[in-house]
Tab-separated table of C-alpha atoms and ligand atoms in Angstrom:
chain	number	residue	atom	x	y	z
L	1	MET	CA	79.556	125.254	194.453
L	2	ARG	CA	79.605	127.821	191.690
L	3	ARG	CA	79.028	126.403	188.198
L	4	SER	CA	79.139	127.842	184.663
L	5	VAL	CA	75.923	126.873	182.923
L	6	ILE	CA	75.369	127.127	179.163
L	7	THR	CA	72.043	128.948	178.839
L	8	GLY	CA	72.131	129.686	175.105
L	9	THR	CA	73.871	128.573	171.919
L	10	GLY	CA	74.066	130.132	168.457
L	11	SER	CA	75.966	129.716	165.215
L	12	TYR	CA	76.439	131.240	161.813
L	13	LEU	CA	77.789	129.982	158.492
L	14	PRO	CA	78.522	132.369	155.599
L	15	GLU	CA	76.119	132.179	152.649
L	16	ARG	CA	78.636	131.082	150.031
L	17	VAL	CA	78.935	127.286	149.837
L	18	LEU	CA	81.903	125.673	148.116
L	19	THR	CA	81.145	122.018	147.357
L	20	ASN	CA	83.781	119.340	146.806
L	21	GLN	CA	82.695	119.147	143.163
L	22	GLU	CA	83.267	122.853	142.634
L	23	LEU	CA	86.600	122.692	144.466
L	24	ALA	CA	87.677	119.872	142.124
L	25	THR	CA	87.311	122.252	139.160
L	26	PHE	CA	90.328	124.271	140.322
L	27	VAL	CA	92.222	121.924	142.701
L	28	ASP	CA	93.677	118.519	141.700
L	29	THR	CA	91.295	116.517	143.908
L	30	SER	CA	87.934	114.723	143.800
L	31	ASP	CA	84.698	114.631	145.787
L	32	GLU	CA	85.324	110.932	146.372
L	33	TRP	CA	88.815	111.472	147.875
L	34	ILE	CA	87.651	114.255	150.189
L	35	ARG	CA	84.525	112.419	151.365
L	36	THR	CA	86.180	109.082	152.032
L	37	ARG	CA	89.326	110.528	153.698
L	38	THR	CA	87.618	113.215	155.781
L	39	GLY	CA	83.784	113.074	155.667
L	40	ILE	CA	83.608	116.631	154.244
L	41	ARG	CA	81.080	117.382	151.464
L	42	GLN	CA	81.230	121.172	151.417
L	43	ARG	CA	82.540	124.219	153.263
L	44	HIS	CA	81.311	127.812	153.637
L	45	VAL	CA	83.451	130.749	152.559
L	46	ALA	CA	83.070	134.247	154.000
L	47	ALA	CA	82.294	137.058	151.555
L	48	GLU	CA	85.152	139.403	150.705
L	49	ASN	CA	83.889	142.139	153.037
L	50	GLU	CA	82.865	139.691	155.797
L	51	MET	CA	85.304	139.462	158.708
L	52	THR	CA	85.665	137.082	161.623
L	53	SER	CA	83.980	139.666	163.871
L	54	ASP	CA	80.911	139.687	161.556
L	55	LEU	CA	80.548	135.911	161.777
L	56	ALA	CA	81.140	136.047	165.538
L	57	THR	CA	78.576	138.810	166.052
L	58	ARG	CA	75.851	136.917	164.178
L	59	ALA	CA	76.486	133.709	166.139
L	60	ALA	CA	76.580	135.675	169.409
L	61	ARG	CA	73.221	137.377	168.729
L	62	ARG	CA	71.615	133.975	168.250
L	63	ALA	CA	73.165	132.660	171.475
L	64	LEU	CA	71.954	135.724	173.393
L	65	ASP	CA	68.427	135.288	171.978
L	66	ALA	CA	68.438	131.636	173.012
L	67	ALA	CA	69.592	132.622	176.520
L	68	ARG	CA	66.930	135.383	176.609
L	69	LEU	CA	69.633	137.907	177.472
L	70	SER	CA	70.563	141.223	175.950
L	71	PRO	CA	74.109	142.452	175.207
L	72	VAL	CA	73.921	144.751	178.260
L	73	ASP	CA	73.832	141.655	180.504
L	74	ILE	CA	77.241	140.452	179.286
L	75	ASP	CA	80.339	141.216	181.389
L	76	THR	CA	82.915	139.181	179.432
L	77	VAL	CA	83.429	138.648	175.691
L	78	LEU	CA	85.907	135.925	174.845
L	79	VAL	CA	86.646	135.136	171.193
L	80	ALA	CA	88.650	132.025	170.351
L	81	THR	CA	90.166	132.609	166.922
L	82	THR	CA	93.284	132.126	164.814
L	83	THR	CA	92.008	134.483	162.126
L	84	PRO	CA	91.392	137.797	163.941
L	85	ASP	CA	90.211	140.824	161.948
L	86	TYR	CA	93.434	142.644	162.876
L	87	THR	CA	96.709	141.910	164.659
L	88	PHE	CA	95.151	144.214	167.225
L	89	PRO	CA	92.726	145.257	168.652
L	90	ALA	CA	91.307	141.919	169.721
L	91	THR	CA	88.366	140.685	167.653
L	92	ALA	CA	86.498	140.446	170.973
L	93	CYS	CA	86.657	144.258	171.283
L	94	VAL	CA	85.248	144.646	167.759
L	95	VAL	CA	82.472	142.182	168.635
L	96	GLN	CA	81.797	144.030	171.904
L	97	ASP	CA	81.199	147.220	169.921
L	98	LYS	CA	79.171	145.598	167.109
L	99	LEU	CA	76.920	143.816	169.629
L	100	GLY	CA	76.562	146.732	172.029
L	101	VAL	CA	78.092	145.064	175.067
L	102	PRO	CA	78.630	147.962	177.512
L	103	ALA	CA	81.978	149.696	177.987
L	104	GLY	CA	83.754	148.284	181.008
L	105	ALA	CA	83.178	144.643	180.116
L	106	MET	CA	86.259	142.435	179.751
L	107	ALA	CA	86.985	141.490	176.109
L	108	PHE	CA	89.905	139.485	174.758
L	109	ASP	CA	90.896	136.891	172.166
L	110	LEU	CA	92.263	133.467	172.873
L	111	GLN	CA	94.632	131.742	170.440
L	112	ALA	CA	94.731	127.961	170.717
L	113	VAL	CA	93.872	127.200	167.078
L	114	CYS	CA	91.413	124.275	166.772
L	115	SER	CA	91.419	123.782	170.564
L	116	GLY	CA	90.347	127.398	171.154
L	117	PHE	CA	86.820	126.566	172.281
L	118	ILE	CA	87.999	124.006	174.871
L	119	TYR	CA	90.653	126.451	176.137
L	120	GLY	CA	87.922	129.115	176.175
L	121	LEU	CA	85.684	126.912	178.317
L	122	THR	CA	88.574	126.359	180.760
L	123	VAL	CA	89.186	130.116	181.020
L	124	ALA	CA	85.505	131.155	181.146
L	125	ASP	CA	84.682	128.527	183.776
L	126	SER	CA	87.696	129.619	185.870
L	127	LEU	CA	86.648	133.290	185.670
L	128	ILE	CA	83.099	132.446	186.709
L	129	ARG	CA	84.179	130.180	189.573
L	130	ALA	CA	86.650	132.824	190.799
L	131	GLY	CA	83.846	135.399	190.887
L	132	GLN	CA	85.473	137.536	188.151
L	133	ALA	CA	82.601	137.069	185.671
L	134	ARG	CA	78.906	136.204	185.781
L	135	HIS	CA	77.711	136.282	182.156
L	136	VAL	CA	80.322	135.228	179.606
L	137	LEU	CA	79.875	135.238	175.853
L	138	LEU	CA	82.281	132.604	174.551
L	139	ILE	CA	82.620	132.591	170.773
L	140	GLY	CA	84.673	130.440	168.403
L	141	ALA	CA	84.935	132.236	165.054
L	142	GLU	CA	87.167	131.776	162.034
L	143	THR	CA	87.733	132.895	158.465
L	144	LEU	CA	90.256	130.119	158.040
L	145	THR	CA	89.970	130.009	154.232
L	146	ARG	CA	91.991	133.248	154.259
L	147	LEU	CA	95.023	131.252	155.466
L	148	LEU	CA	94.781	128.568	152.805
L	149	ASP	CA	97.223	127.927	149.993
L	150	TRP	CA	94.857	126.848	147.211
L	151	GLU	CA	97.815	125.160	145.451
L	152	ASP	CA	98.252	122.746	148.382
L	153	ARG	CA	95.571	120.103	147.912
L	154	ALA	CA	96.556	118.300	151.122
L	155	THR	CA	95.256	121.234	153.224
L	156	CYS	CA	92.974	123.503	151.162
L	157	VAL	CA	90.210	120.898	150.872
L	158	LEU	CA	89.890	120.554	154.657
L	159	PHE	CA	89.004	123.953	156.099
L	160	GLY	CA	86.059	126.373	156.092
L	161	ASP	CA	84.686	129.552	157.682
L	162	GLY	CA	82.059	129.841	160.431
L	163	ALA	CA	81.242	130.825	163.996
L	164	GLY	CA	79.558	129.364	167.049
L	165	ALA	CA	78.790	130.932	170.416
L	166	VAL	CA	77.581	130.051	173.882
L	167	VAL	CA	76.405	132.112	176.843
L	168	LEU	CA	77.807	130.858	180.148
L	169	GLN	CA	76.077	132.002	183.322
L	170	ALA	CA	77.083	131.647	186.959
L	171	ALA	CA	74.779	129.350	188.957
L	172	GLU	CA	74.946	127.451	192.225
L	173	GLY	CA	75.281	123.669	192.072
L	174	ALA	CA	75.598	120.894	194.655
L	175	GLY	CA	79.146	120.017	193.508
L	176	THR	CA	78.127	116.672	191.996
L	177	VAL	CA	77.957	115.368	188.410
L	178	ALA	CA	74.203	115.896	188.554
L	179	ASP	CA	74.839	119.666	188.461
L	180	ARG	CA	74.135	121.607	185.292
L	181	GLY	CA	77.197	123.380	183.881
L	182	VAL	CA	80.846	122.746	183.155
L	183	LEU	CA	81.908	119.774	185.279
L	184	HIS	CA	85.562	119.401	184.310
L	185	THR	CA	87.931	120.574	181.567
L	186	VAL	CA	91.505	119.830	180.582
L	187	SER	CA	93.556	122.046	178.259
L	188	ARG	CA	97.002	120.812	177.232
L	189	ALA	CA	99.863	121.807	174.917
L	190	ASP	CA	103.146	120.435	173.590
L	191	GLY	CA	105.083	123.104	171.682
L	192	ARG	CA	107.734	120.629	170.532
L	193	HIS	CA	105.362	119.639	167.712
L	194	ARG	CA	104.531	123.164	166.567
L	195	ASP	CA	106.031	122.667	163.084
L	196	LEU	CA	103.625	119.845	162.216
L	197	LEU	CA	100.716	122.318	161.938
L	198	HIS	CA	101.473	126.026	161.612
L	199	THR	CA	101.407	129.105	159.402
L	200	ASP	CA	104.633	130.097	157.664
L	201	GLY	CA	104.290	133.731	158.699
L	202	GLY	CA	103.236	136.143	161.426
L	203	PRO	CA	103.589	139.759	162.629
L	204	SER	CA	106.876	139.232	164.475
L	205	SER	CA	108.556	136.796	162.058
L	206	THR	CA	107.785	137.622	158.425
L	207	GLY	CA	105.473	140.582	158.880
L	208	THR	CA	102.871	138.680	156.826
L	209	VAL	CA	99.925	136.481	157.797
L	210	GLY	CA	101.428	133.321	156.281
L	211	LYS	CA	99.740	130.218	154.898
L	212	LEU	CA	98.592	127.114	156.725
L	213	ARG	CA	101.006	124.163	156.532
L	214	MET	CA	100.290	120.691	157.899
L	215	GLN	CA	101.825	117.243	157.966
L	216	GLY	CA	98.425	115.573	158.019
L	217	ARG	CA	99.403	111.984	158.689
L	218	GLU	CA	101.556	112.952	161.713
L	219	VAL	CA	98.823	115.218	163.113
L	220	PHE	CA	96.295	112.415	162.685
L	221	ARG	CA	98.492	109.995	164.658
L	222	HIS	CA	98.959	112.400	167.585
L	223	ALA	CA	95.309	113.490	167.503
L	224	VAL	CA	93.804	110.082	168.235
L	225	THR	CA	96.123	109.483	171.235
L	226	ASN	CA	95.957	112.988	172.714
L	227	ILE	CA	92.193	113.344	172.354
L	228	ALA	CA	91.491	109.919	173.842
L	229	ASP	CA	93.802	110.679	176.814
L	230	ALA	CA	92.102	114.031	177.492
L	231	MET	CA	88.631	112.495	177.253
L	232	ARG	CA	89.579	109.710	179.664
L	233	GLU	CA	91.051	112.294	182.053
L	234	VAL	CA	87.885	114.411	182.259
L	235	MET	CA	85.652	111.364	182.632
L	236	GLU	CA	87.839	109.948	185.420
L	237	ALA	CA	88.005	113.315	187.207
L	238	ALA	CA	84.212	113.544	187.193
L	239	GLY	CA	83.702	109.843	187.969
L	240	VAL	CA	81.643	109.040	184.877
L	241	SER	CA	82.017	106.342	182.202
L	242	ALA	CA	81.442	106.313	178.443
L	243	ASP	CA	77.975	104.807	179.059
L	244	ASP	CA	76.955	107.972	180.940
L	245	ILE	CA	77.718	110.266	177.972
L	246	ASP	CA	74.538	111.322	176.172
L	247	LEU	CA	76.307	113.043	173.297
L	248	PHE	CA	79.904	113.340	172.140
L	249	VAL	CA	80.404	116.792	170.532
L	250	PRO	CA	83.900	116.795	169.050
L	251	HIS	CA	85.990	119.246	167.058
L	252	GLN	CA	85.062	118.453	163.460
L	253	ALA	CA	88.456	117.771	161.827
L	254	ASN	CA	88.126	114.350	160.263
L	255	VAL	CA	85.360	111.804	160.623
L	256	ARG	CA	87.934	109.001	160.728
L	257	ILE	CA	89.667	110.601	163.765
L	258	LEU	CA	86.312	110.929	165.547
L	259	GLU	CA	85.238	107.378	164.857
L	260	ALA	CA	88.646	105.979	165.915
L	261	THR	CA	88.563	108.011	169.150
L	262	ALA	CA	84.967	107.105	169.976
L	263	LYS	CA	85.746	103.441	169.372
L	264	LYS	CA	88.793	103.612	171.688
L	265	LEU	CA	86.552	104.932	174.458
L	266	GLY	CA	83.518	102.744	173.773
L	267	ILE	CA	81.192	105.552	172.655
L	268	PRO	CA	78.695	104.207	170.080
L	269	ALA	CA	78.604	105.910	166.649
L	270	GLU	CA	75.001	107.119	167.107
L	271	ARG	CA	76.134	109.261	170.052
L	272	ILE	CA	78.653	111.256	167.983
L	273	MET	CA	77.495	114.686	166.783
L	274	LEU	CA	78.784	115.056	163.225
L	275	THR	CA	78.452	118.285	161.262
L	276	ILE	CA	81.754	118.133	159.377
L	277	ALA	CA	80.027	117.211	156.088
L	278	GLU	CA	78.320	120.619	156.019
L	279	HIS	CA	81.208	122.930	156.928
L	280	GLY	CA	84.557	121.099	157.033
L	281	ASN	CA	87.139	121.982	159.679
L	282	THR	CA	86.262	125.442	161.024
L	283	SER	CA	88.948	125.351	163.739
L	284	ALA	CA	87.777	127.057	166.984
L	285	ALA	CA	84.243	127.420	165.585
L	286	SER	CA	83.608	123.754	165.005
L	287	ILE	CA	82.611	122.603	168.523
L	288	PRO	CA	80.114	125.441	169.153
L	289	LEU	CA	78.761	124.972	165.603
L	290	ALA	CA	78.170	121.270	166.281
L	291	LEU	CA	76.785	122.033	169.756
L	292	ASP	CA	74.313	124.608	168.457
L	293	THR	CA	73.175	122.202	165.721
L	294	ALA	CA	72.690	119.476	168.352
L	295	VAL	CA	70.603	121.798	170.555
L	296	ARG	CA	68.458	123.084	167.685
L	297	GLU	CA	67.860	119.572	166.315
L	298	GLY	CA	66.872	118.322	169.790
L	299	ARG	CA	69.802	115.887	169.938
L	300	ALA	CA	71.174	117.680	173.035
L	301	LYS	CA	68.577	118.546	175.682
L	302	PRO	CA	68.735	120.269	179.055
L	303	GLY	CA	70.159	117.803	181.571
L	304	ASP	CA	72.184	115.834	178.988
L	305	LEU	CA	75.811	114.987	179.754
L	306	LEU	CA	78.098	116.114	176.914
L	307	LEU	CA	81.730	115.299	176.197
L	308	LEU	CA	83.659	117.767	174.037
L	309	GLU	CA	87.193	117.456	172.658
L	310	ALA	CA	89.628	119.157	170.308
L	311	MET	CA	93.181	119.003	169.005
L	312	GLY	CA	95.053	121.547	166.920
L	313	GLY	CA	98.219	123.449	166.101
L	314	GLY	CA	100.699	124.044	168.888
L	315	PHE	CA	100.040	121.183	169.507
L	316	THR	CA	97.138	122.081	171.724
L	317	TRP	CA	94.380	119.724	172.784
L	318	GLY	CA	91.797	119.207	175.474
L	319	ALA	CA	88.397	117.942	176.533
L	320	ALA	CA	85.430	119.174	178.519
L	321	LEU	CA	82.597	117.445	180.317
L	322	LEU	CA	79.436	119.447	180.896
L	323	ARG	CA	75.767	119.020	181.665
L	324	LEU	CA	73.434	121.160	179.554
F	1	UT7	O1	92.034	120.483	163.168
F	1	UT7	C1	93.399	120.400	163.316
F	1	UT7	C2	93.848	119.022	163.333
F	1	UT7	N1	93.970	118.508	162.009
F	1	UT7	C3	93.663	117.262	161.778
F	1	UT7	O2	93.187	116.607	162.653
F	1	UT7	C4	93.973	116.683	160.431
F	1	UT7	C5	94.608	115.327	160.610
F	1	UT7	N2	94.950	114.664	159.373
F	1	UT7	C6	94.029	114.195	158.500
F	1	UT7	O3	92.856	114.382	158.661
F	1	UT7	C7	94.526	113.380	157.321
F	1	UT7	O4	95.890	113.109	157.468
F	1	UT7	C8	94.281	114.065	155.950
F	1	UT7	C9	92.810	114.065	155.628
F	1	UT7	C10	94.844	115.468	155.966
F	1	UT7	C11	95.002	113.250	154.827
F	1	UT7	O5	94.564	111.920	154.828
F	1	UT7	P1	95.645	110.744	154.759
F	1	UT7	O6	94.880	109.493	154.685
F	1	UT7	O7	96.593	110.921	155.901
F	1	UT7	O8	96.331	111.023	153.363
F	1	UT7	P2	97.878	111.290	153.044
F	1	UT7	O9	98.275	112.656	153.416
F	1	UT7	O10	98.690	110.144	153.561
F	1	UT7	O11	97.840	111.189	151.461
F	1	UT7	C12	97.425	109.983	150.778
F	1	UT7	C13	97.457	110.236	149.275
F	1	UT7	C14	98.769	110.854	148.781
F	1	UT7	O12	99.039	110.286	147.533
F	1	UT7	P3	100.108	109.069	147.384
F	1	UT7	O13	101.386	109.617	147.929
F	1	UT7	O14	99.528	107.965	148.218
F	1	UT7	O15	100.103	108.796	145.910
F	1	UT7	C15	98.427	112.316	148.599
F	1	UT7	O16	99.221	112.928	147.595
F	1	UT7	O17	96.430	111.173	148.907
F	1	UT7	C16	96.992	112.235	148.143
F	1	UT7	N3	96.231	113.455	148.420
F	1	UT7	C17	95.133	113.816	147.743
F	1	UT7	N4	94.521	113.262	146.686
F	1	UT7	C18	93.408	113.874	146.234
F	1	UT7	C19	96.438	114.366	149.416
F	1	UT7	N5	95.495	115.321	149.371
F	1	UT7	C20	94.684	114.995	148.343
F	1	UT7	C21	93.532	115.599	147.816
F	1	UT7	N6	92.924	114.997	146.766
F	1	UT7	N7	92.986	116.711	148.333
């Protein structure tokens, strides 16, 4: 059975760090409120001339190095982002050019907000299993601070900029959970709740980019239920239990959501990969950022079974089970 195996990971965070303390000098908030409600200590902010494609390209280079591949080996560039450089062309095409991925490769963006990396895994794995791709560069990259209303303390303290990338390669497996690669994914949406987390603008509505708006408490409530359901679904489909999971690598939105979800499923706290303190909610970039950190710190090793999840605007949500 054909499998999509992660052979390299990489990530990049912009140089500029904005701590909670510094944020509290111009927003009516406090380090204590942000830390206790969310687990965030700081976020990174892209430089004025730094675009999503720049962050994505840096993360992708590191993932390619880790996979011992060169850009000419890549046949598909998939960028999950809500903050593209331009309305068009796709950021993936900009990244293709900046990296030197050959003309003729497939390159496109995927818009599923914070769930973009899970949706991207579903799409990349489907392309590989259908024989349409062999070496996919899947990147989650965001300059989300550009969508923030710095007057809205309920949202501006939560988000940051960053990028994470993985290389997925086609390989043959036995068709069991012992295989390396993506074992099962679910990607779901419910557009009825789109107003609970959205931007108040866009190319076809206002002709502007808009600012991020969120009803946090409502999103929180839906997040715990939806994420837990998706995680249960992938584990059941693959025939594994919470005890089999070596590391839980979630979307880094709020430490309280992650702990509540892990508790619901019986995953002990020491098996949760947490990087939110360092970079806040980086939307589609947060899972590959956490995954790359886990790999580089030796917390995720080849052969480990990983459970990933995300929830975001749309609503969109999903989960993925994979063996490194
Ligand atoms: O990645 C996409 C998915 N997004 C999420 O998963 C986010 C889900 N939601 C959350 O993480 C939480 O709802 C938040 C962290 C956004 C908010 O936490 P909360 O415990 O739900 O707080 P709240 O919105 O109910 O606000 C509690 C209080 C309010 O004051 P009163 O009405 O109790 O006096 C707010 O005005 O906290 C106040 N508040 C703040 N205070 C200091 C809201 N934002 C701030 C702030 N600093 N930044």
